[in-house]
PDB file of C-alpha atoms in Angstrom:
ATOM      1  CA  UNK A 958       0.000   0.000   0.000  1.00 94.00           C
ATOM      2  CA  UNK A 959       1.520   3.634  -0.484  1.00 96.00           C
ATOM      3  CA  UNK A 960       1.508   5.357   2.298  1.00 97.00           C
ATOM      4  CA  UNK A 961       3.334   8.072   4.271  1.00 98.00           C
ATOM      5  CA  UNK A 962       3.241   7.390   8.012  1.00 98.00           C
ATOM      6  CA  UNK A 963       4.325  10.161  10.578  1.00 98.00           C
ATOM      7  CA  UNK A 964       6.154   9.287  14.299  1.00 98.00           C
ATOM      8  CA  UNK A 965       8.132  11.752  16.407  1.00 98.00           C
ATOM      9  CA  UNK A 966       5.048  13.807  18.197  1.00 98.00           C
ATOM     10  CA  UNK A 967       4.533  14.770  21.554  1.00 98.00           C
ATOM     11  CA  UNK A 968       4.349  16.958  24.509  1.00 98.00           C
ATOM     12  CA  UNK A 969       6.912  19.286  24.739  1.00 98.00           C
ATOM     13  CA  UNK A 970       8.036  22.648  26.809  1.00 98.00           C
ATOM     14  CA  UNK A 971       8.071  26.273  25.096  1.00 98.00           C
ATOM     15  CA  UNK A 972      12.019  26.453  23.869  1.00 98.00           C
ATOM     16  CA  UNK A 973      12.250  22.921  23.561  1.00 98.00           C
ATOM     17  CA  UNK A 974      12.940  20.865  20.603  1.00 98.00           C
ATOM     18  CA  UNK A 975      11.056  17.624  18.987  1.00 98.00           C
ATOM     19  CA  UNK A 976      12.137  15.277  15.406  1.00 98.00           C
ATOM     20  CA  UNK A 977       9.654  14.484  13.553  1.00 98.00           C
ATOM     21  CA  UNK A 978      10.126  11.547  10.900  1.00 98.00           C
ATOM     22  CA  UNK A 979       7.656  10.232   8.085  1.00 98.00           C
ATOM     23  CA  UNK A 980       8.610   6.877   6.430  1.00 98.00           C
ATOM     24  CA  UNK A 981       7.279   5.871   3.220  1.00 97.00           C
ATOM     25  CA  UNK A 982       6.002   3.048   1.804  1.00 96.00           C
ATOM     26  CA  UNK A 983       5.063   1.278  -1.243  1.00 96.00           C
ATOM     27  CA  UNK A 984       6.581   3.946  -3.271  1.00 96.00           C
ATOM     28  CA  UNK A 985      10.276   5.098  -3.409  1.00 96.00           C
ATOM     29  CA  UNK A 986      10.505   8.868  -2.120  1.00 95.00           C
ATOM     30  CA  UNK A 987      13.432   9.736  -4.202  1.00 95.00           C
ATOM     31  CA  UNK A 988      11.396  10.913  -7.149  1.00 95.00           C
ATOM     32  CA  UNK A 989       9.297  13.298  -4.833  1.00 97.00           C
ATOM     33  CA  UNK A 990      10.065  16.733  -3.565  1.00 97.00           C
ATOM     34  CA  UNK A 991       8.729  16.406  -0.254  1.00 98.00           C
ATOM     35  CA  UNK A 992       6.897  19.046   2.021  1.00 98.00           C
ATOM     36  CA  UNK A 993       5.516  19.377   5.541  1.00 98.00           C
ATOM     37  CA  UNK A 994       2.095  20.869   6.372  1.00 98.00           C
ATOM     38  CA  UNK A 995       0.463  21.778  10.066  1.00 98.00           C
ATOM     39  CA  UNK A 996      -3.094  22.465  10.856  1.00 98.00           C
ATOM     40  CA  UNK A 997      -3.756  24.051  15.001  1.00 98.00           C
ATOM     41  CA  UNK A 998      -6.475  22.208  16.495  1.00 97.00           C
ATOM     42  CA  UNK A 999      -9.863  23.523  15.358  1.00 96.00           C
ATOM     43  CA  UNK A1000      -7.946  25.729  12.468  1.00 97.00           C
ATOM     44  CA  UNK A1001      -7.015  25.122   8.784  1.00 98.00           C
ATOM     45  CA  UNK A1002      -3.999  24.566   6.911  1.00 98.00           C
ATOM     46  CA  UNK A1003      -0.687  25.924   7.152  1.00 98.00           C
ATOM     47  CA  UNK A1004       1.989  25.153   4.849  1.00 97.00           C
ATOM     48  CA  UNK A1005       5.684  24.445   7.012  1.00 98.00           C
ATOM     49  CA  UNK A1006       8.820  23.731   4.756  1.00 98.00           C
ATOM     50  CA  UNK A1007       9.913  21.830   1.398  1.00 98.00           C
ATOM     51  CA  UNK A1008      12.528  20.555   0.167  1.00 98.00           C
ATOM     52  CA  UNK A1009      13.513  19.213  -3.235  1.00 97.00           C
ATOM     53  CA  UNK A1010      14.234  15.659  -4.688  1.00 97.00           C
ATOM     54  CA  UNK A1011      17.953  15.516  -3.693  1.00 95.00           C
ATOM     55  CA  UNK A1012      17.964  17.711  -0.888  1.00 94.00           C
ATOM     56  CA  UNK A1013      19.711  20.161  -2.097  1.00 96.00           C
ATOM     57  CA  UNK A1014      16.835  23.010  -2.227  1.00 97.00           C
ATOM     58  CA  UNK A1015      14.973  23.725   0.757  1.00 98.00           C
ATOM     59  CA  UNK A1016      12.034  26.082   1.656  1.00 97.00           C
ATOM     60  CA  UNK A1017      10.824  27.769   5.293  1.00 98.00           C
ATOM     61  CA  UNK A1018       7.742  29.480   6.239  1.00 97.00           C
ATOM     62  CA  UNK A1019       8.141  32.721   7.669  1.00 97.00           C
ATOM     63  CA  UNK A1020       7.008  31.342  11.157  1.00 97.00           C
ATOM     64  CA  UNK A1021       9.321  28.868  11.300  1.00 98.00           C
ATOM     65  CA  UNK A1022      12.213  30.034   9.369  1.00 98.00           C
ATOM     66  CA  UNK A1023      15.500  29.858  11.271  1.00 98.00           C
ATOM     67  CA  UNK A1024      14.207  26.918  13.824  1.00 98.00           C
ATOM     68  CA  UNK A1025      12.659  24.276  11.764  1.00 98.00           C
ATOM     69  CA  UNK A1026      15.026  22.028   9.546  1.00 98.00           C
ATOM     70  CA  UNK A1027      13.741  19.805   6.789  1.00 98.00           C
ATOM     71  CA  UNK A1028      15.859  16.988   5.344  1.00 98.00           C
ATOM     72  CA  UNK A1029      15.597  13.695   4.033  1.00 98.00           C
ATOM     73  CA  UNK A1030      17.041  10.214   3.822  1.00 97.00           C
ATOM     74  CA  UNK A1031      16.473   8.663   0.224  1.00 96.00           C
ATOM     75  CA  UNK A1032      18.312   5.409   1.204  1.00 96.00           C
ATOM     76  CA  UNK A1033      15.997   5.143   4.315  1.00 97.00           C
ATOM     77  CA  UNK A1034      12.773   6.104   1.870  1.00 97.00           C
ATOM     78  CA  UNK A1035      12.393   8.639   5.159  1.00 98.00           C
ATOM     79  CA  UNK A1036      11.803  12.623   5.398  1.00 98.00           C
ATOM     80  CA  UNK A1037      12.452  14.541   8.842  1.00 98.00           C
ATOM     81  CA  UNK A1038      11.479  17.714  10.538  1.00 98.00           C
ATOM     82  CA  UNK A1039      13.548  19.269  13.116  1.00 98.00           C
ATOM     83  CA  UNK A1040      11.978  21.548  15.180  1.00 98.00           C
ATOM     84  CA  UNK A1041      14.215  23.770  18.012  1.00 98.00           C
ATOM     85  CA  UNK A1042      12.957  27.473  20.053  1.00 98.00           C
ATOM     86  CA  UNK A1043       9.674  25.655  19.852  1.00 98.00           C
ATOM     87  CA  UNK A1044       6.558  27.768  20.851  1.00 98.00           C
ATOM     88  CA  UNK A1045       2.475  27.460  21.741  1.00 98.00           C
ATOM     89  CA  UNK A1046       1.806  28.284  18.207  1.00 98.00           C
ATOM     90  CA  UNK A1047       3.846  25.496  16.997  1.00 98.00           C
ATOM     91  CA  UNK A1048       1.363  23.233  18.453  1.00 98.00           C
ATOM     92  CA  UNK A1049      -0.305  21.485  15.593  1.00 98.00           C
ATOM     93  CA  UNK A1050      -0.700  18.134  13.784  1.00 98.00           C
ATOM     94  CA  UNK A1051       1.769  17.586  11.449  1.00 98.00           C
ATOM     95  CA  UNK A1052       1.860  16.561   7.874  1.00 98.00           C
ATOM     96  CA  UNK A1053       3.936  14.677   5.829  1.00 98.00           C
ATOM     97  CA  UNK A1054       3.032  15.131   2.411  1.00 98.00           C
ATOM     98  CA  UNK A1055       4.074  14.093  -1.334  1.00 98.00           C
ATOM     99  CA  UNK A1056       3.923  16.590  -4.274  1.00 97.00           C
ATOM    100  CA  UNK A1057       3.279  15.607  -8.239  1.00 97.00           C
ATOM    101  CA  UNK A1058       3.519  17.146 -10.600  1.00 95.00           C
ATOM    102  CA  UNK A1059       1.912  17.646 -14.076  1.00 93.00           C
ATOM    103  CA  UNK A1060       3.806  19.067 -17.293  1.00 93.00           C
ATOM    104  CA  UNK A1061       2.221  20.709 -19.932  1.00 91.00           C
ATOM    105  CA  UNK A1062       3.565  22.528 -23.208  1.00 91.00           C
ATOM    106  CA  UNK A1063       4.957  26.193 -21.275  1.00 88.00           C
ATOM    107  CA  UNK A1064       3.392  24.734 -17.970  1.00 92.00           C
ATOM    108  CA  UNK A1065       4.218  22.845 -14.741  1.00 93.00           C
ATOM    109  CA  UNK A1066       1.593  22.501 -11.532  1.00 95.00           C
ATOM    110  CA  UNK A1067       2.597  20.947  -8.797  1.00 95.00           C
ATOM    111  CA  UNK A1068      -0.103  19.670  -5.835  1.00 98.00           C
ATOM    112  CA  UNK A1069      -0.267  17.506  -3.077  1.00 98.00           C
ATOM    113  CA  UNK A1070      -1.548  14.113  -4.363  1.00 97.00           C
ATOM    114  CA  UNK A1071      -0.461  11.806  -0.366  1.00 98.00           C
ATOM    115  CA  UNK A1072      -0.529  12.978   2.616  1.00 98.00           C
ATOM    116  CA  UNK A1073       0.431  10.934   5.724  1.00 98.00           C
ATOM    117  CA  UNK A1074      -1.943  10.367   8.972  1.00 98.00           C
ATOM    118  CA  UNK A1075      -0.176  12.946  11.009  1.00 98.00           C
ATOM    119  CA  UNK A1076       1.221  13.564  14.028  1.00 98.00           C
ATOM    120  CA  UNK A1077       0.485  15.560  17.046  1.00 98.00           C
ATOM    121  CA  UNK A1078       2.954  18.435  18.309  1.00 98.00           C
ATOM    122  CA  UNK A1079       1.889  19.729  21.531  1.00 98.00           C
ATOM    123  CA  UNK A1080       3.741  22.506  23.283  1.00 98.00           C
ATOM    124  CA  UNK A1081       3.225  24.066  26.491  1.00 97.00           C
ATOM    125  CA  UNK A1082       4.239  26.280  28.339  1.00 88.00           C
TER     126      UNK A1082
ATOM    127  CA  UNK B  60       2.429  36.222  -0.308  1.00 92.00           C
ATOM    128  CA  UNK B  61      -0.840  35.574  -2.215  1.00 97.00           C
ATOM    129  CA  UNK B  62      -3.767  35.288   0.198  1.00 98.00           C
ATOM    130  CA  UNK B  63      -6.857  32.772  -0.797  1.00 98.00           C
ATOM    131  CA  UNK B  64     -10.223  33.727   0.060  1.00 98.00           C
ATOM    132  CA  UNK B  65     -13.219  31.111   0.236  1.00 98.00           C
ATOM    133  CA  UNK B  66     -16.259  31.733   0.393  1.00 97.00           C
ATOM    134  CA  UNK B  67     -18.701  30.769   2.111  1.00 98.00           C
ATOM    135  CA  UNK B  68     -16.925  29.611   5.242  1.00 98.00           C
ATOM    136  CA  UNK B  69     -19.522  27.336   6.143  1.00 98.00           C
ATOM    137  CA  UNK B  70     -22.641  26.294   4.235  1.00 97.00           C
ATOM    138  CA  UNK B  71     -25.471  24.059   4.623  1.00 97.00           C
ATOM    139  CA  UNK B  72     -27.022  21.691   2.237  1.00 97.00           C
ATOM    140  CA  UNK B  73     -28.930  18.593   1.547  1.00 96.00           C
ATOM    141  CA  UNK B  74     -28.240  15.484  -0.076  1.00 96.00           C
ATOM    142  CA  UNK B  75     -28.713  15.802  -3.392  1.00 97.00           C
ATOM    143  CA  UNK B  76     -27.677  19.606  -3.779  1.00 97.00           C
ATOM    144  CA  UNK B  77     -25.755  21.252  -5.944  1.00 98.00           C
ATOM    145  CA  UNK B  78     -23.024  23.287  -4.083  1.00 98.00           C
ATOM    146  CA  UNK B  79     -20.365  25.558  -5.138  1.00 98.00           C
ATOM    147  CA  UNK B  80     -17.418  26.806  -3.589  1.00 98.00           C
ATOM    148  CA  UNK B  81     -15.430  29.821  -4.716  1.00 98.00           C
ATOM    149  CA  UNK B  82     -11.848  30.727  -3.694  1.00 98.00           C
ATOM    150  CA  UNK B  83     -10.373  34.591  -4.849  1.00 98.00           C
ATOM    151  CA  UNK B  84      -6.876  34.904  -5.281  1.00 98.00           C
ATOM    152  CA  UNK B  85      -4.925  37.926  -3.911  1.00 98.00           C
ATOM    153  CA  UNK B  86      -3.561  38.309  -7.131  1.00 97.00           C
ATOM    154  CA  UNK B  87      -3.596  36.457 -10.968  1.00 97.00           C
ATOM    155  CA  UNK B  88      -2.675  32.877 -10.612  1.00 97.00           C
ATOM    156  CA  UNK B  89      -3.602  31.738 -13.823  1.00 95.00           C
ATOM    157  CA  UNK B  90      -4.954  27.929 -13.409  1.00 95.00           C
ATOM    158  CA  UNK B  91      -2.223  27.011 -10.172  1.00 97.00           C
ATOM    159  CA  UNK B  92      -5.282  25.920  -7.701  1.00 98.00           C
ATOM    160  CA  UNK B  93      -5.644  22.899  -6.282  1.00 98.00           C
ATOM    161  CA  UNK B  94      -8.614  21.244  -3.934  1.00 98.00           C
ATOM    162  CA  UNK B  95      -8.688  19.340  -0.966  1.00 98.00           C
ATOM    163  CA  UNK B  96     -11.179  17.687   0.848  1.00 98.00           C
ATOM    164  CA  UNK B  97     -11.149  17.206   4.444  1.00 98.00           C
ATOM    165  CA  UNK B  98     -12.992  14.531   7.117  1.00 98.00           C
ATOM    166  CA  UNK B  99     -12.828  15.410  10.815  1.00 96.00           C
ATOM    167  CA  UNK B 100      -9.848  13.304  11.956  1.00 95.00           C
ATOM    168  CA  UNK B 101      -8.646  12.909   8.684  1.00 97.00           C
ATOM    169  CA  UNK B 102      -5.557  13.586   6.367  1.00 98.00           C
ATOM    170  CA  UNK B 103      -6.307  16.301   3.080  1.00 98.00           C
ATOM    171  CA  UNK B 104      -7.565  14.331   0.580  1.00 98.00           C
ATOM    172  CA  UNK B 105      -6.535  15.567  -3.341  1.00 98.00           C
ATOM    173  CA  UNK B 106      -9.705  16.402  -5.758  1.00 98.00           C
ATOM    174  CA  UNK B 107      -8.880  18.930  -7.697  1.00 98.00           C
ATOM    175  CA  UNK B 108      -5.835  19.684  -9.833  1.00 98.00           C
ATOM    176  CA  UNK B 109      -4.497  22.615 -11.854  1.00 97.00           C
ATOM    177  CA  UNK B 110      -8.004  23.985 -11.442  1.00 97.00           C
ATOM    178  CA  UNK B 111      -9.457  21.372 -13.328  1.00 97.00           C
ATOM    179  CA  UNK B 112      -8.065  18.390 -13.456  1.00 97.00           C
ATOM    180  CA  UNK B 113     -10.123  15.570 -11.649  1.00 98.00           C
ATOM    181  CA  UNK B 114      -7.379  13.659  -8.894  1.00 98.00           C
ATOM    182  CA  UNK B 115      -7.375   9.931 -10.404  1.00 97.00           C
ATOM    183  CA  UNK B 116     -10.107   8.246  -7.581  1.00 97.00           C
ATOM    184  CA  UNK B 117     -12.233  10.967  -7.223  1.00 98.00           C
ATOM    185  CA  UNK B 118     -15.676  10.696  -7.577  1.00 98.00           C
ATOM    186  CA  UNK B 119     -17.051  12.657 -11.297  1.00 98.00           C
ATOM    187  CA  UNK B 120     -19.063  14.802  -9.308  1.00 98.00           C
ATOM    188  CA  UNK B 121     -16.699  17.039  -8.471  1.00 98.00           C
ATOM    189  CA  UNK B 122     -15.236  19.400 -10.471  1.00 98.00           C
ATOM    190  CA  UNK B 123     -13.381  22.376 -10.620  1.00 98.00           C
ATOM    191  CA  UNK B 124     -12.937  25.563 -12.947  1.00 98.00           C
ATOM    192  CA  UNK B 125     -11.975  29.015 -13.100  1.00 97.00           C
ATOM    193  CA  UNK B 126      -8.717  31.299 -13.789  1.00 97.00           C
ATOM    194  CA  UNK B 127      -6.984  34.264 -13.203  1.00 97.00           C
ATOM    195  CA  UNK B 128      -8.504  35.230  -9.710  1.00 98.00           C
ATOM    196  CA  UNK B 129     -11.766  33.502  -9.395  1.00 98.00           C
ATOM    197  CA  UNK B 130     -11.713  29.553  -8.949  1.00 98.00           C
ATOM    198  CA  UNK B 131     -14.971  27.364  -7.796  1.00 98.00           C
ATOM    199  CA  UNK B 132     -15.178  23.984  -6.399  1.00 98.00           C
ATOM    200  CA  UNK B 133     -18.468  22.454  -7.433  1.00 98.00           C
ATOM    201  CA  UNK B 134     -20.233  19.053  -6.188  1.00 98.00           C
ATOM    202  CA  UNK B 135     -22.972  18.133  -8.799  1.00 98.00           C
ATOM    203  CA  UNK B 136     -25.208  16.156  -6.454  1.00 97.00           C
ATOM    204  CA  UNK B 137     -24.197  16.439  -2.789  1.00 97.00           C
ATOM    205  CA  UNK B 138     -23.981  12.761  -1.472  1.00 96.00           C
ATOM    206  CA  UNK B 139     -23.479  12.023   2.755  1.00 95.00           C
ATOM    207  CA  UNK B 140     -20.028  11.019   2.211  1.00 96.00           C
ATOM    208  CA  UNK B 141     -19.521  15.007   0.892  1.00 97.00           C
ATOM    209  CA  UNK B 142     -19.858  16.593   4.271  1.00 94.00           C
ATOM    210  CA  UNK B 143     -16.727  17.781   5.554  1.00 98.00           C
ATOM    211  CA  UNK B 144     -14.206  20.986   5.083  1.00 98.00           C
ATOM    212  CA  UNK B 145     -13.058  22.059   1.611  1.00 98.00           C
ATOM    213  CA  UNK B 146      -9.514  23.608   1.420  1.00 98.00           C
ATOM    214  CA  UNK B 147      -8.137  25.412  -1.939  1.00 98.00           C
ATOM    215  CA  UNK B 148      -4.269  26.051  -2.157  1.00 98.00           C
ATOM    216  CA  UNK B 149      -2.727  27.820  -4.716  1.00 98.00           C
ATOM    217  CA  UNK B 150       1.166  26.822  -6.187  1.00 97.00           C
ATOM    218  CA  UNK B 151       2.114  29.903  -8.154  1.00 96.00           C
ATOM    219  CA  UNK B 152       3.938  31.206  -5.378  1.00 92.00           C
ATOM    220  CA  UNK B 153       5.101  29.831  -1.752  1.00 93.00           C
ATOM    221  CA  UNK B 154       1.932  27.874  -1.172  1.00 95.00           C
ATOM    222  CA  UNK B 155      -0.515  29.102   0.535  1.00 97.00           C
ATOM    223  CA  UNK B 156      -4.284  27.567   1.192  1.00 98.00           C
ATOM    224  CA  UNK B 157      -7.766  28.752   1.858  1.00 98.00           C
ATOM    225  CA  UNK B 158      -9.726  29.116   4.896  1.00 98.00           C
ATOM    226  CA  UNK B 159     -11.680  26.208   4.165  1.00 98.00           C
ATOM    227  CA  UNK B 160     -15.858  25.852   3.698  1.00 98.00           C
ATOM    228  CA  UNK B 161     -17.310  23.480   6.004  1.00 98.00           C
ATOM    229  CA  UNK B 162     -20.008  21.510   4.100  1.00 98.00           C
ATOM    230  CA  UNK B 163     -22.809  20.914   6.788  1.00 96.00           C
ATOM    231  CA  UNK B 164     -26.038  18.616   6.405  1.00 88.00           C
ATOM    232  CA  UNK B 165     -28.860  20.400   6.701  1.00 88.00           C
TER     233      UNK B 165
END
């Protein structure tokens, strides 16, 4: 089955610092850029950090630019999210999630076509 | 950063309705929306590509249109499984999504 399955959440103090991993299956993640995605309890969604098929590129939201650190692990089919300084607002479920993309004459669009089960980052102070 | 506006933010229909979703973009993003649906609990589910493109699984009721600034999620005929939150995202700049439109039974 392809899947993308979260692990690394928890409780954690303001300032402190939590992993996050996503492992995936049934697919090989090396053809993927790779993103992470966070939705606050009771709010909608807020896109985290990227990075690109070899690792090379990488992309921060404002909010967590400068403590969060994406990377990956194509020999361990695995994507991680380190998260340091952490604060309330970081509290969230987490998202793994695969892009695609389609290619047209003058056109690419990329989208998120799997998304893992999440995982719950609670901070407090 | 290019903000996404939905509208309505919540809505209530019956099965069997036809129901429409728009999004507004902040500025011209040409066809570079996407749609996902959304069950309490759940993961984001992919419907809607490139504006228009029906995700491979996804039921022929929904579709999608729209360009420039104006983009609308419609469901045909609104069936039980259809009640949760819609999200659109756009990817002609740093992503950014939608408020979402909770779909409600009436």
């Amino acid at each position: 089955e392809v899947q993308l399955v979260e692990s690394g959440g928890g409780l954690v103090q303001v300032g402190g610092s939590l992993r996050l991993s996503c492992s995936a299956s049934g697919f090989s993640l090396d053809s993927f850029a790779m993103h992470w995605v966070r939705q606050a309890p009771g709010k909608g969604l807020q896109y985290v950090s990227a990075i690109s098929i070899n690792g090379g590129s990488t992309y921060y939201a404002d909010s967590v630019k400068g403590r969060f650190t994406i990377s990956r692990d194509n020999s361990k089919n695995a994507l991680y999210l380190q998260m340091t300084s952490l604060r309330a607002e970081d509290t969230a479920v987490y998202y793994c999630v695969k892009e695609s993309i389609l290619v047209v004459p003058a056109a690419s669009y990329w989208y998120f076509d799997l998304w893992g089960r999440g995982t719950l980052v609670t901070v407090s102070s | 950063d290019i903000q996404m506006t939905q509208s309505p933010s919540s809505l209530s229909a019956s099965v069997g309705d036809r129901v429409t979703i728009t999004c507004r973009a902040s500025q011209t993003i040409t066809n570079y929306v996407n749609w996902y649906q959304q069950k309490p609990g759940k993961a984001p589910k992919l419907l809607i590509y490139a504006a228009s493109n029906l995700q491979s699984g996804v039921a022929s009721r929904f579709s999608g249109t729209g360009s420039g600034t104006v983009f609308t999620l419609t469901i045909s005929s609104l069936q039980a499984e259809d009640f949760a939150t819609y999200y659109c995202q756009q990817s002609y700049g740093d992503p950014t999504f939608g408020q979402g439109t909770k779909v409600e039974i009436k």
